[in-house]
XYZ file of C-alpha atoms in Angstrom:
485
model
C 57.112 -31.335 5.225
C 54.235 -32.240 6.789
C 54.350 -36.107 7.552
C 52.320 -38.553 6.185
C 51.138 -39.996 9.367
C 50.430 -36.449 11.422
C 48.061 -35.844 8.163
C 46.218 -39.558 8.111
C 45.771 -38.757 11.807
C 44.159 -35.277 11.196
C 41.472 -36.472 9.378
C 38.099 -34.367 7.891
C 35.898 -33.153 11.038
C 32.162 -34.168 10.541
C 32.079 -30.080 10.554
C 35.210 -29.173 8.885
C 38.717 -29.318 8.068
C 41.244 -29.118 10.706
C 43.649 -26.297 10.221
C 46.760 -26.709 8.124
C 50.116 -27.053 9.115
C 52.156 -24.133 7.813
C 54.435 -25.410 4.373
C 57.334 -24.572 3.483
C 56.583 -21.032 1.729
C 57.348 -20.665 -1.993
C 55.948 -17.280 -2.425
C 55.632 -14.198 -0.171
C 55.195 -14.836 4.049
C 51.957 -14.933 5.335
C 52.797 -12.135 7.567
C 54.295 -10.003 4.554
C 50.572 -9.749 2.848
C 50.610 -5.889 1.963
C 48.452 -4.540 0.645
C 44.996 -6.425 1.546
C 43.849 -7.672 -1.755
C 41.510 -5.252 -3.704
C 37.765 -4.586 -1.460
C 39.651 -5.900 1.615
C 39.386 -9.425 3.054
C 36.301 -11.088 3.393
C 35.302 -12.356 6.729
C 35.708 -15.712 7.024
C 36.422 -18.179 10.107
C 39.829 -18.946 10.373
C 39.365 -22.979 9.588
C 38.162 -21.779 6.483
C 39.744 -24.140 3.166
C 40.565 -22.680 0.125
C 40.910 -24.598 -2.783
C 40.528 -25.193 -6.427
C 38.690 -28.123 -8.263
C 39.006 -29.997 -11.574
C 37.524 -32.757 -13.397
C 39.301 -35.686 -15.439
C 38.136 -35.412 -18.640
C 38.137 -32.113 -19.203
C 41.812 -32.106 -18.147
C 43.912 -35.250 -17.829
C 44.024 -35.841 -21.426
C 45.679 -39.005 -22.295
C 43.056 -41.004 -22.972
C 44.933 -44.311 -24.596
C 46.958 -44.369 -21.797
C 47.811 -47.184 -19.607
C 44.624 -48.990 -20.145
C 42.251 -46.583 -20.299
C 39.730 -47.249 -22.477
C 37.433 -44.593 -23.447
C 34.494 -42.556 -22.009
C 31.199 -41.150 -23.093
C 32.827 -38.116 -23.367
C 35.444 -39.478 -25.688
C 32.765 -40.975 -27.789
C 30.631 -37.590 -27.768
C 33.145 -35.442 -28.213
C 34.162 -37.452 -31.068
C 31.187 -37.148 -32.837
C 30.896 -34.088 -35.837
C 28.395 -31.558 -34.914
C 28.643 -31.987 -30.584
C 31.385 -30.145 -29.095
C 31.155 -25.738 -30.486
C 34.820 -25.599 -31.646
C 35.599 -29.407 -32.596
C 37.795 -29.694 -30.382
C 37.829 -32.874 -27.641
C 39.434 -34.266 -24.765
C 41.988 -36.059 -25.924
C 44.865 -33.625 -24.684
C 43.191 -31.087 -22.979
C 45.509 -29.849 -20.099
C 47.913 -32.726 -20.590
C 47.818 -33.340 -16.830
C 48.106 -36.700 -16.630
C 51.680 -35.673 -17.744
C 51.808 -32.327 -16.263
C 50.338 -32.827 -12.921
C 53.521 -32.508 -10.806
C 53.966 -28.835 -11.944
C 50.352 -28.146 -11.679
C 50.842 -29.669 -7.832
C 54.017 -26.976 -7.574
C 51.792 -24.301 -9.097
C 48.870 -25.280 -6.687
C 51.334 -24.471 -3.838
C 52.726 -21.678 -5.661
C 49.176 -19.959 -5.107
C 49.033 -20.947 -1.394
C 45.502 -23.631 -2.230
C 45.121 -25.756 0.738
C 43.168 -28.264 -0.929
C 42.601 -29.791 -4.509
C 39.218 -31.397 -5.246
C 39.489 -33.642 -8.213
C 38.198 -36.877 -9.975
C 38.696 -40.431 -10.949
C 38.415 -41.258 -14.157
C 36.176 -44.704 -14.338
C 37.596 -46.134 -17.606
C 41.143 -45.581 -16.215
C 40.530 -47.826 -13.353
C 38.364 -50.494 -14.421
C 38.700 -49.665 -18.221
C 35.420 -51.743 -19.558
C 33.367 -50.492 -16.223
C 33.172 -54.041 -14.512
C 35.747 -56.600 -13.761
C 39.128 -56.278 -14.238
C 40.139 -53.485 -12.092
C 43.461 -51.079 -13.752
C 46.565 -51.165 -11.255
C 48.134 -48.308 -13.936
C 45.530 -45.956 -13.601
C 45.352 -46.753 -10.267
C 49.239 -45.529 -10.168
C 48.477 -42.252 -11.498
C 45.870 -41.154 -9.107
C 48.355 -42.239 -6.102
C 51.273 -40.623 -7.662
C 49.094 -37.292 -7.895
C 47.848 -37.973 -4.196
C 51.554 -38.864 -2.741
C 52.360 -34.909 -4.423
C 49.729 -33.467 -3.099
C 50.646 -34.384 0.683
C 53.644 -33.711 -0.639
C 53.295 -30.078 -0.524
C 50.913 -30.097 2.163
C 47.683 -29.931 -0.276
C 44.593 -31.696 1.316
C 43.477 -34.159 -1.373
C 39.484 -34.284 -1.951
C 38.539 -37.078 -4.789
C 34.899 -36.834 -6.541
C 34.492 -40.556 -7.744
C 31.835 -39.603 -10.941
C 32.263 -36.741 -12.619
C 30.433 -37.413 -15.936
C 32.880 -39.710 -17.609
C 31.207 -43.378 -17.662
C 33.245 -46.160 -19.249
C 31.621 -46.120 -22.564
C 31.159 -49.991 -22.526
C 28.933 -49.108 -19.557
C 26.721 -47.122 -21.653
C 26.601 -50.115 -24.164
C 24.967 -51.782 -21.514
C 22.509 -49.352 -20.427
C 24.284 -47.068 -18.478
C 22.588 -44.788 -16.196
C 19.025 -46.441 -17.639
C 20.408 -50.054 -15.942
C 19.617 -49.756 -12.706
C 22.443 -52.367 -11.932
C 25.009 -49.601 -12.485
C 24.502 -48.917 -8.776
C 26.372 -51.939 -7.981
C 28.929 -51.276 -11.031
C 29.676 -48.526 -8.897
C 30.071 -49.612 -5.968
C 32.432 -52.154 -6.805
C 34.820 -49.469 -8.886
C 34.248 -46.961 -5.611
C 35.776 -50.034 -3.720
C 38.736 -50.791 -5.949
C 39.499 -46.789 -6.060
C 39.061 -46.342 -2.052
C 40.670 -49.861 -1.580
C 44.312 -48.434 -3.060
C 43.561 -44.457 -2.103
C 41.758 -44.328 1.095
C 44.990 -44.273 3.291
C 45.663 -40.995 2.628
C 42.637 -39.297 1.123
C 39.908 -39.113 3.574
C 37.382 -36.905 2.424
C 35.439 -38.628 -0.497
C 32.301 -36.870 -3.120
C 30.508 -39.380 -4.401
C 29.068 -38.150 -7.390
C 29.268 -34.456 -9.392
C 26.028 -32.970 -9.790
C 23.829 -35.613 -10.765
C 20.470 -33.392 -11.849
C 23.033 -31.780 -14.039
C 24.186 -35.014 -15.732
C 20.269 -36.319 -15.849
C 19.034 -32.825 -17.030
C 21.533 -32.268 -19.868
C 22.902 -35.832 -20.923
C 20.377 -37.841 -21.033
C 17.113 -34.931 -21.473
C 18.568 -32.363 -23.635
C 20.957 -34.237 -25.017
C 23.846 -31.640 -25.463
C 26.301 -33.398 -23.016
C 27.147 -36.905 -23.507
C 26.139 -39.424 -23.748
C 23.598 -37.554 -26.082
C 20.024 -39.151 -24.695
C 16.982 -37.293 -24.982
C 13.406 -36.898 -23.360
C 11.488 -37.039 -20.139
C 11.596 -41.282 -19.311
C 15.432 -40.915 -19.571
C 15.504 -38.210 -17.217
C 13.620 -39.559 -14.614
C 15.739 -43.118 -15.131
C 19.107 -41.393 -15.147
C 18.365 -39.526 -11.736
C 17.095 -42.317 -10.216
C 19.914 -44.502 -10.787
C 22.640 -41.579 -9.752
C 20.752 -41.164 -6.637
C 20.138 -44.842 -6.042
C 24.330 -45.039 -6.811
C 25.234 -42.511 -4.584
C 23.706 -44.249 -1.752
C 25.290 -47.557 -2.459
C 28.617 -46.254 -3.353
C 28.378 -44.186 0.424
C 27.907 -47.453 1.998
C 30.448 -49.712 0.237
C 32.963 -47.409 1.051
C 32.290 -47.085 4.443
C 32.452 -50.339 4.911
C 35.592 -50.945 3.377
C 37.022 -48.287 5.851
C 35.674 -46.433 9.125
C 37.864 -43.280 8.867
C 36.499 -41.768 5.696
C 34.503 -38.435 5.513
C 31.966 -39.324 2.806
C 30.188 -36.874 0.700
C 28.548 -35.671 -2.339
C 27.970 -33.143 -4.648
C 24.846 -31.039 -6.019
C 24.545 -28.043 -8.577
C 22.077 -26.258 -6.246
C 20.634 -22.499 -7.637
C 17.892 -20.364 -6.693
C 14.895 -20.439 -9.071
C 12.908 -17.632 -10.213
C 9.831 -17.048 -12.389
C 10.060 -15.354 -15.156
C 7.005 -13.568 -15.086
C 4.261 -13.193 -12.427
C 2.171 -14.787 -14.500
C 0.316 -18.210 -12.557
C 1.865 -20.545 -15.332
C 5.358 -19.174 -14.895
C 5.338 -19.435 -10.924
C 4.449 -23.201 -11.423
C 6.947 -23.949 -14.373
C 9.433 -22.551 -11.660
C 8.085 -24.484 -8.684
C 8.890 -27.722 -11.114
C 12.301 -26.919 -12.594
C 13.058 -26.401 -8.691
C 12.315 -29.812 -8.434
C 13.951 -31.086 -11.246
C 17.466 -29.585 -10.336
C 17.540 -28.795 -6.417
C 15.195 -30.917 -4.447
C 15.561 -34.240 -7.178
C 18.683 -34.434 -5.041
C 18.328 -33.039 -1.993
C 14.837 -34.468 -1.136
C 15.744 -37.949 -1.430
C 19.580 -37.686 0.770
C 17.787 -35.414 2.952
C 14.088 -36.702 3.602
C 13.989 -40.346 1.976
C 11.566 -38.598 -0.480
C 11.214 -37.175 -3.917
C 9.701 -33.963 -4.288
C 6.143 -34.131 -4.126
C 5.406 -32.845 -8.188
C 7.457 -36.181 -8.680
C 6.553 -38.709 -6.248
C 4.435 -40.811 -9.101
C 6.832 -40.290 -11.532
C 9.454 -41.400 -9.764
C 7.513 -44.319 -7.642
C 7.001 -46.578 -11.081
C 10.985 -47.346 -10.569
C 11.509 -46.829 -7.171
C 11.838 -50.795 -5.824
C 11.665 -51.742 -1.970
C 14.882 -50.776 -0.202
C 15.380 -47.430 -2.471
C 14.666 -44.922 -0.748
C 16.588 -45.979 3.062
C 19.943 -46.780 0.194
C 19.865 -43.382 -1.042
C 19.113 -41.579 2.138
C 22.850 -42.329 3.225
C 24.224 -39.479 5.919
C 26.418 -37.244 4.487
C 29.727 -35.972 6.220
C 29.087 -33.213 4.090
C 27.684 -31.801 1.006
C 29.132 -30.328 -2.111
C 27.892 -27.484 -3.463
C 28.721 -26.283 -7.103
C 27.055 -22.539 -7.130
C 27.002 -20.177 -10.387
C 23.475 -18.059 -10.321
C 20.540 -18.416 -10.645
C 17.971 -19.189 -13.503
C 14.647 -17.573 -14.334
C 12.222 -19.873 -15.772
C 8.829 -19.611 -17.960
C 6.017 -22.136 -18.769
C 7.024 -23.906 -21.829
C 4.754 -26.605 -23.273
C 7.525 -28.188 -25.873
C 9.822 -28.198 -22.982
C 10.718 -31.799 -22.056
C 11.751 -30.819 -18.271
C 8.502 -30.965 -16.625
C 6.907 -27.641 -19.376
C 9.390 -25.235 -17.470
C 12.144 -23.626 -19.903
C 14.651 -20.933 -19.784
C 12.992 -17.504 -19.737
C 14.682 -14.379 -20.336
C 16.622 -12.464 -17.623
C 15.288 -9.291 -15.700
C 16.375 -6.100 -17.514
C 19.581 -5.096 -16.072
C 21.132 -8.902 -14.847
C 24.692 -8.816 -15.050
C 25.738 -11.860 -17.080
C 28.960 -14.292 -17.770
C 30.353 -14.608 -21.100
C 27.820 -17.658 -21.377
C 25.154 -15.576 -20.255
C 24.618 -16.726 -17.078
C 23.169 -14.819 -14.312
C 25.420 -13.342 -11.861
C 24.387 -12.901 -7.903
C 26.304 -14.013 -4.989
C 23.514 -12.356 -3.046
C 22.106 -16.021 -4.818
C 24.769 -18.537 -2.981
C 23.838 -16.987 0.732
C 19.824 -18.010 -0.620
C 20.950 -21.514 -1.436
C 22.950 -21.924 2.285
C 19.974 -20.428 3.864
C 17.418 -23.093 2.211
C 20.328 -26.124 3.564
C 20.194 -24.312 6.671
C 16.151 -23.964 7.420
C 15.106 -27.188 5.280
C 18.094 -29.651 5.276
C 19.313 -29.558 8.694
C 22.438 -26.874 8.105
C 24.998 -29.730 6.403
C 28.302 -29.136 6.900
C 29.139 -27.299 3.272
C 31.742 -26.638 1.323
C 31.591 -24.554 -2.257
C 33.084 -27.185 -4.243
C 32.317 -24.841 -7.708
C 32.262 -21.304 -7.954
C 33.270 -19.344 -10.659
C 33.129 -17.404 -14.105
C 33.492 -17.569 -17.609
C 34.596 -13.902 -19.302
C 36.546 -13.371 -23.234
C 40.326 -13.674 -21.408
C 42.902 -11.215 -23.354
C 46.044 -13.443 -24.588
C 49.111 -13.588 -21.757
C 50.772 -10.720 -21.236
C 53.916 -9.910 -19.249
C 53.911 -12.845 -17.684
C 50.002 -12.864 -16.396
C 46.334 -12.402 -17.671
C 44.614 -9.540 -16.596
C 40.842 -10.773 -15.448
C 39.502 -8.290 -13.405
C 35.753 -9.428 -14.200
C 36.837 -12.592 -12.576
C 38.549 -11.174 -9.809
C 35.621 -9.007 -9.135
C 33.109 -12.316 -9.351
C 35.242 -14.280 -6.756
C 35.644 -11.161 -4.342
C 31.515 -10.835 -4.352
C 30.799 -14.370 -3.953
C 33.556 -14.952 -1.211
C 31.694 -11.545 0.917
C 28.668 -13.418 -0.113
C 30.667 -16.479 1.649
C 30.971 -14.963 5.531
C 27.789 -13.260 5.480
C 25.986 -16.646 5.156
C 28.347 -18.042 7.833
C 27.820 -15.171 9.548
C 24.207 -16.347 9.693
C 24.607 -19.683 10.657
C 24.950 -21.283 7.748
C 27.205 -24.198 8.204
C 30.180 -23.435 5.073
C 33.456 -24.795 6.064
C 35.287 -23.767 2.650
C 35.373 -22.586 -0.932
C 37.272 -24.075 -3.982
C 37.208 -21.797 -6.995
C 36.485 -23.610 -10.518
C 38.613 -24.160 -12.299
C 42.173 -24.310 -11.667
C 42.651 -24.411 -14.935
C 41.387 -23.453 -18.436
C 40.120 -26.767 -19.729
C 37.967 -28.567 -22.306
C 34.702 -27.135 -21.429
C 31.918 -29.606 -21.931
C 30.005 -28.738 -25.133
C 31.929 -25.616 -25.252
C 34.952 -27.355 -26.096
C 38.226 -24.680 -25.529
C 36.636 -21.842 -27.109
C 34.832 -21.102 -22.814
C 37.788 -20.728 -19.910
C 36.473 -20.668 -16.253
C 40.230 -21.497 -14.776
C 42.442 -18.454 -12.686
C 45.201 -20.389 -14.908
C 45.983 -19.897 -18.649
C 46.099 -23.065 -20.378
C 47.564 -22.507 -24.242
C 46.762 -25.521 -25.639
C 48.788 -26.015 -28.282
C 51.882 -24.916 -26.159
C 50.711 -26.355 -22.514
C 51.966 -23.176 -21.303
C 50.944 -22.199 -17.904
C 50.041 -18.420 -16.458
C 48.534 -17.167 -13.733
C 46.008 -15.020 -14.229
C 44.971 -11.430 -11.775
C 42.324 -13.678 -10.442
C 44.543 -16.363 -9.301
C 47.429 -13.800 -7.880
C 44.367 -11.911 -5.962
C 43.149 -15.165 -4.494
C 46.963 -16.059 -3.279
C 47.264 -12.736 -1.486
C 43.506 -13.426 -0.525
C 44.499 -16.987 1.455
C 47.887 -15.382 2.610
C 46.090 -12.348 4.350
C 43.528 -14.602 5.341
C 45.938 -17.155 7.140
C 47.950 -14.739 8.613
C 44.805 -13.307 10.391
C 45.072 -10.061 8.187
C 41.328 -7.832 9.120
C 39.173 -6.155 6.398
């Protein structure tokens, strides 16, 4: 086993991961890998990480437990009408329960690391205050299991689940929630940062602004442009302040974030279209990136955004980054739409002929080498890691032991190619974690949509591997043991 000291030594390079000590093997040798997984083995360095990421709500499930009090999302969810199937978050994967043998089934499949996230209301339960020493305990039992089996540990701090009695109080809208989270990022480092070093701020905070508080179909439900615009701020403001307070509670900490980044496309050729494109760009790549990157918002914004920018903003948020995460699933194509709340730019439809996800989303990996590209020419070439990539498809039930996804398998094979040819021009990606590890309680979708390369049965908790998972196992074996396309 590999000790706990030799791995707190190791630490997260500013430019990646060092390379794992072999573990104990609990499926086939490294050197054993025959045949090469289907289309060969990518090229890819061999410091590459592999993982797989989750998020809290939409698999912990036990939300009265210990203290926790409830969420947004438990609020949302809870309300007729929100969530496609009905269902909600209460159970989901029962990992808060279950997260041992999800750590042994992690291993199983060879993952090296494990991004996941803290649930807010479990560790200071009404946002501010009184911090939660038992959900506290469950996070460092899941880390202490995770070393345990050799599994780098990689915590997001926000993904999506405010304490609801934040939102009472304003939530994002209150621009004081920047210091609410700084002091929960504190207590959470404070118990955790001993022994996980590599630290995501927020999840995708255009994504939160965009569809929680514009649209409206993800909690906590808000609508319209001035809540947008308020919401982004305040992540963006957060995630500067959080970056700091952490670092200054310890020096050995590799401090990150995370951003949904896409490519953007017109719809048409048509003038209007090229512009409606041009500001949905905005809205969902460079509201983030501008701002970490420059100390600027994008300049379609800059007066939008200046009425609650306050002295001091702008040098908070533009925090360095050890590294960026980057949640990639396609790109969108985008018309001028004058009833659109989002800047006039709406969905348009796809070019004839775009393959497409069971959710209808876009499919080109050719798309993820685009998005490295623009970090490398505009964004000074970040040190990366994929911290999201994968697909939802109409799963058949279990059978024979596994769950044949070969649209899945075929997904992660192109995007992972798509993976060395952008390192392969310079682009600085240090490793890829597939979403999801599991099947979970999918946002809006509720558990009608699986993304995970593990059958969840939900009524049963019953866990099986699916062809994608088993062909990204041999994938990281071949790939550790040096195996060439």
């Amino acid at each position: 086993m590999l000790r706990r000291r030799d791995f707190l030594a190791s630490g997260l390079a500013a430019a990646a991961l060092p390379a794992l000590p072999a573990r104990a093997q609990t499926g086939p040798q490294p050197g054993a890998v025959q045949p090469l997984p289907p289309g060969g083995v990518p090229q890819l360095p061999a410091g590459f990480l592999w993982g797989a990421s989750t998020s809290s709500y939409q698999i912990e499930g036990a939300v009265k437990a210990d203290g926790r009090r409830p969420s947004i999302w438990d609020t949302f969810s809870h309300t007729p009408g929100k969530i496609a199937d009905g269902t909600n978050g209460d159970v989901a994967c029962d990992h808060y329960n279950r997260y041992a043998d999800d750590v042994e089934l992690m291993a199983r499949l060879g993952l090296q690391s494990y991004r996941f996230s803290i649930a807010w209301p479990r560790i200071v339960p009404e946002g501010t205050g009184q911090v939660n020493a038992a959900g506290l305990d469950f996070y460092d039992r899941l880390v202490d299991k995770l070393l345990s089996r050799n599994i780098l540990p990689m915590a997001c701090l926000y993904h999506w689940d405010l304490p609801q009695a934040l939102q009472d109080r304003g939530g994002w809208h209150n621009r004081d929630i920047a210091n609410w989270f700084a002091d929960y990022a504190r207590a959470v480092v404070g118990r955790l940062g001993d022994r996980v070093k590599p630290w995501a701020m927020l999840n995708e905070p255009s994504v939160h602004a965009i569809f929680g508080h514009g649209f409206g179909n993800h909690a906590p439900g808000l609508t319209g442009w001035p809540s947008y615009v308020m919401a982004q701020h305040h992540q963006n403001l957060a995630q500067g302040v959080g970056a700091a307070a952490v670092r200054a509670l310890r020096s050995d900490l590799k401090v990150g974030t995370v951003f949904s980044l896409q490519p953007i496309f017109p719809a048409s050729q048509q003038e209007a279209d090229i512009a409606a494109a041009q500001r949905f760009d905005a809205c969902w790549n460079t509201i983030n990136l501008d701002p970490l990157f420059h100390g600027r918002y994008p300049a379609p914004f800059e007066n939008v955004f200046a009425q609650l920018v306050k002295p001091g903003d702008m040098e908070a948020i533009r925090v360095p980054v050890d590294f960026l995460g980057v949640n990639y699933y396609g790109p969108s194509y985008i018309k001028h739409d004058p009833a659109a709340f989002l800047a006039q730019a709406g969905y348009g439809a796809l070019p004839p002929g775009t393959p497409t996800t069971l959710l209808g989303w876009p499919i080109s990996a050719q798309g993820m080498v685009e998005v490295l590209k623009r970090l490398r020419d505009s964004y000074g070439n970040p040190p990366v890691f994929i911290t999201e990539n994968g697909a939802c498809y109409e799963d058949p039930a279990p059978a024979n032991g596994t769950v044949q996804d070969p649209e899945r398998t075929e997904y992660f094979r192109a995007h992972l190619t798509a993976a060395g040819e952008a390192i392969a021009q310079g682009c600085a990606l240090n490793g890829y974690f597939a979403w999801s590890l599991l099947d979970n309680f999918e946002w809006a979708e509720g558990e009608r949509r699986r993304f995970g390369v593990v059958h969840v049965d939900f009524e049963t908790q019953q866990r099986t591997p699916k062809s994608s998972a088993l062909y990204l196992s041999q994938l990281i074996r071949a790939h550790r043991a040096g195996v060439k396309p």
